[in-house]
CSV table of C-alpha atoms in Angstrom, one decimal:
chain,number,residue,atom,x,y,z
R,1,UNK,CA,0.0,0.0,0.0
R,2,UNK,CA,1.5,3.0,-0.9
R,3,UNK,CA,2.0,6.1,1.5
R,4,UNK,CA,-1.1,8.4,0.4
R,5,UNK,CA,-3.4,5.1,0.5
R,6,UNK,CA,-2.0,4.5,3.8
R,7,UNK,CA,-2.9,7.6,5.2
R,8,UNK,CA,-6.2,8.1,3.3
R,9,UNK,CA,-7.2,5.2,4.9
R,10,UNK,CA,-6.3,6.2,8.3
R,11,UNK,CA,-5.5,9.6,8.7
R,12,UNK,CA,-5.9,9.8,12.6
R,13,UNK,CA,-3.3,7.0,12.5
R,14,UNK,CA,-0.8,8.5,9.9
R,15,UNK,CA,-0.7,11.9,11.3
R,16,UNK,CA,0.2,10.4,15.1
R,17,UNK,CA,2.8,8.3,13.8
R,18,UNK,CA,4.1,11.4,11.3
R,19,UNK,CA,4.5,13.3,15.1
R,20,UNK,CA,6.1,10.5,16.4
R,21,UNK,CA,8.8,10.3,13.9
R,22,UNK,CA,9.3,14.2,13.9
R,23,UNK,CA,9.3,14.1,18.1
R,24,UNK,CA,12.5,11.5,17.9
R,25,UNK,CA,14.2,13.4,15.9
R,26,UNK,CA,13.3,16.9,18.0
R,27,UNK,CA,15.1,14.9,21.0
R,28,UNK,CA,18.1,14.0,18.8
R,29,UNK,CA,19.6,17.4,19.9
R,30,UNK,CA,20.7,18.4,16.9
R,31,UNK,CA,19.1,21.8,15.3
R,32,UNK,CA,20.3,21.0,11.8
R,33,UNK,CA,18.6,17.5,12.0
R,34,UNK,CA,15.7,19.0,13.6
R,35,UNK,CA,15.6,22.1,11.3
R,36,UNK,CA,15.5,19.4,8.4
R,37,UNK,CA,12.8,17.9,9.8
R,38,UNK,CA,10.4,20.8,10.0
R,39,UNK,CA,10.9,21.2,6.4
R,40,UNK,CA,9.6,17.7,6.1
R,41,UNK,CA,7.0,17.5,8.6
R,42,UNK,CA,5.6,21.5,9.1
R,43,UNK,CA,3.5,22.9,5.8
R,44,UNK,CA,5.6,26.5,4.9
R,45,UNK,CA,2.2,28.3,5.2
R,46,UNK,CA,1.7,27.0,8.5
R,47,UNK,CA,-0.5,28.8,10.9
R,48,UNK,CA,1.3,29.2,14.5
R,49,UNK,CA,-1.3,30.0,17.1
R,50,UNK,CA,0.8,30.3,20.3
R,51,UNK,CA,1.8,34.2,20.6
R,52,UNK,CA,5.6,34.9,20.1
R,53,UNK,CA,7.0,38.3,20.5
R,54,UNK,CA,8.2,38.4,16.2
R,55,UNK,CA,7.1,39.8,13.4
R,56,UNK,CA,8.5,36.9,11.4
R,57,UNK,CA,6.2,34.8,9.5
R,58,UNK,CA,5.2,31.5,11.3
R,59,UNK,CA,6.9,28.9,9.9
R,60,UNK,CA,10.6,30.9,10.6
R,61,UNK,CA,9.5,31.5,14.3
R,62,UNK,CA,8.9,27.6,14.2
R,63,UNK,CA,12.1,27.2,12.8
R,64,UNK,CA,13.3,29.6,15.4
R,65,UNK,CA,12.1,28.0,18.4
R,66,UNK,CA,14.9,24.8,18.6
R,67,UNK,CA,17.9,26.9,18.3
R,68,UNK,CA,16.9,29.1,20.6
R,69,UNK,CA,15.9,26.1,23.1
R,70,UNK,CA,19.0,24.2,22.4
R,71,UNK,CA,21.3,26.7,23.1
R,72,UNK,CA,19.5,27.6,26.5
R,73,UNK,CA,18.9,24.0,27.4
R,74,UNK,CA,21.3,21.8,25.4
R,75,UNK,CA,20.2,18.5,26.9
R,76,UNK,CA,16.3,19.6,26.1
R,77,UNK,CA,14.4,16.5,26.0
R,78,UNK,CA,10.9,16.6,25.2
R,79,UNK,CA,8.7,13.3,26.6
R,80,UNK,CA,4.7,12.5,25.5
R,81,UNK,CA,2.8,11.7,28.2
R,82,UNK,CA,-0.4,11.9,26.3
R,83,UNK,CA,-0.6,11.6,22.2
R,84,UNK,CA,-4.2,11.4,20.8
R,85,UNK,CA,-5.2,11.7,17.5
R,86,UNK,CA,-8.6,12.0,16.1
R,87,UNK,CA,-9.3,13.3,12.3
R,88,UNK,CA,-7.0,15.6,10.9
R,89,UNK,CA,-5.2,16.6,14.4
R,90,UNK,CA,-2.8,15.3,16.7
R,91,UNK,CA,-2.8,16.9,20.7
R,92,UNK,CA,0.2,16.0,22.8
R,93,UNK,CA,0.7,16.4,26.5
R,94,UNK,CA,4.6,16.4,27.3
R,95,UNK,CA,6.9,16.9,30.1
R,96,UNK,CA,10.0,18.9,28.9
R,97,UNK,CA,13.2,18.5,30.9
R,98,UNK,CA,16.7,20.4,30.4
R,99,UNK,CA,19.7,22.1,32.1
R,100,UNK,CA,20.1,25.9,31.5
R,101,UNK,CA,23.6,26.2,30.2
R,102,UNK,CA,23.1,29.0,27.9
R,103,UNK,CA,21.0,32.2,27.7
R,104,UNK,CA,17.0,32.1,27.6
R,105,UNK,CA,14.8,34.8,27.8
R,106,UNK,CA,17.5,37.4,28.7
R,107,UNK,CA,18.6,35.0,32.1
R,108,UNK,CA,22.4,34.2,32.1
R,109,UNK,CA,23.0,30.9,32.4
R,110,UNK,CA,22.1,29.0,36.4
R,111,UNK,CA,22.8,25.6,35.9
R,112,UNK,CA,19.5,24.9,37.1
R,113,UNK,CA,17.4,22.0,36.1
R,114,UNK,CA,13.9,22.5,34.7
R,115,UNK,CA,10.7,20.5,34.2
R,116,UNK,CA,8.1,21.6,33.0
R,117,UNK,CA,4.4,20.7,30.9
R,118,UNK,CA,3.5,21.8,27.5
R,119,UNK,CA,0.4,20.7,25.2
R,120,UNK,CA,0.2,21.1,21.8
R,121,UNK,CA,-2.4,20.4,19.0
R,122,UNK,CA,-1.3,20.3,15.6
R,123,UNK,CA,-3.7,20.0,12.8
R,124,UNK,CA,-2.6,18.3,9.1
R,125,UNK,CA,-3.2,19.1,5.6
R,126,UNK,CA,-4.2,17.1,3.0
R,127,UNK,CA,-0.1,16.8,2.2
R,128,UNK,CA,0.1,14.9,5.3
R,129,UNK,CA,2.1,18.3,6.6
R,130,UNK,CA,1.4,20.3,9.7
R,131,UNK,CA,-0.8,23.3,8.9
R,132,UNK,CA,-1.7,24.6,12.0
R,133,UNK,CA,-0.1,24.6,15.9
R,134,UNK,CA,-1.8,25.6,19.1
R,135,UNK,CA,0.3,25.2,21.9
R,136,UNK,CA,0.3,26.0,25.7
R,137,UNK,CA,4.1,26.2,27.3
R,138,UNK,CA,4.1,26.5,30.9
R,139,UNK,CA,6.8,29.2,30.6
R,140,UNK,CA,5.8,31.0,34.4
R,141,UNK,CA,6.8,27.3,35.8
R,142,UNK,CA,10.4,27.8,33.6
R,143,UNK,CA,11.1,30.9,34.8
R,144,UNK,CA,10.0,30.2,38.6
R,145,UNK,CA,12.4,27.4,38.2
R,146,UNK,CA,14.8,29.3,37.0
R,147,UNK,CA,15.1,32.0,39.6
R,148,UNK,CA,13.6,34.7,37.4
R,149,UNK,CA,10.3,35.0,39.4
R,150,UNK,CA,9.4,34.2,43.1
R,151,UNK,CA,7.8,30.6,43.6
């Protein structure tokens, strides 16, 4: 069965698994790999719904988004706790953990451990791409673990 019969015949299925693969290689660590990947996996008229302080269009603050985390966190690892797919979207509960060892939101680096939740639905095209993300980052747990803000 080829790959567009495959996913025709289970999109819910197809578009899970397509996040899976792209989630291995986002905890790979690499931002070339990873940067490679969104060009495979993320539609470049994608619509990113979660507000970012840029004027840039949405599929370069995607791209943005791992080099920036990488460099702040270099051991970043992202793990699903909750992956459900139904129709054309995928939602994903995940617990992010990571060492700050480089510069994030205007913080100098503390050493500090972090771990923190994020969900994320992402909604596929008929190409089998990501068209749309919505995502919720809890960012006030980051910084609280970071030192920036009282607990």
């Amino acid at each position: 069965m080829s790959h567009d019969a495959a996913r025709s015949q289970n999109p819910s299925a197809h578009n899970k698994e397509a996040f899976r693969r792209f989630h291995d290689v986002v905890n790979s660590g690499d931002a070339e790999v990873i940067d490679k990947a969104i060009h495979q996996y993320v539609d470049a008229d994608v619509v990113f719904h979660t507000p970012v302080p840029t004027d840039l269009p949405d599929f370069e603050v995607f791209r943005q988004v791992w080099p920036t985390l990488l460099r702040a966190f270099p051991d970043i690892q992202v793990h699903i706790q909750d992956l459900i797919a139904e129709g054309d979207k995928v939602v994903a509960r995940n617990k992010v953990t990571g060492t700050h060892l480089g510069e994030y939101r205007g913080l100098a680096p503390t050493g500090r451990s972090v771990t923190y939740d994020e969900m994320f639905v992402l909604r596929f095209g008929d190409s089998g791409r990501i068209v749309e993300i919505w995502g919720a980052v809890d960012v006030l747990g980051q910084l609280r673990q970071l030192g920036a803000l009282p607990v």
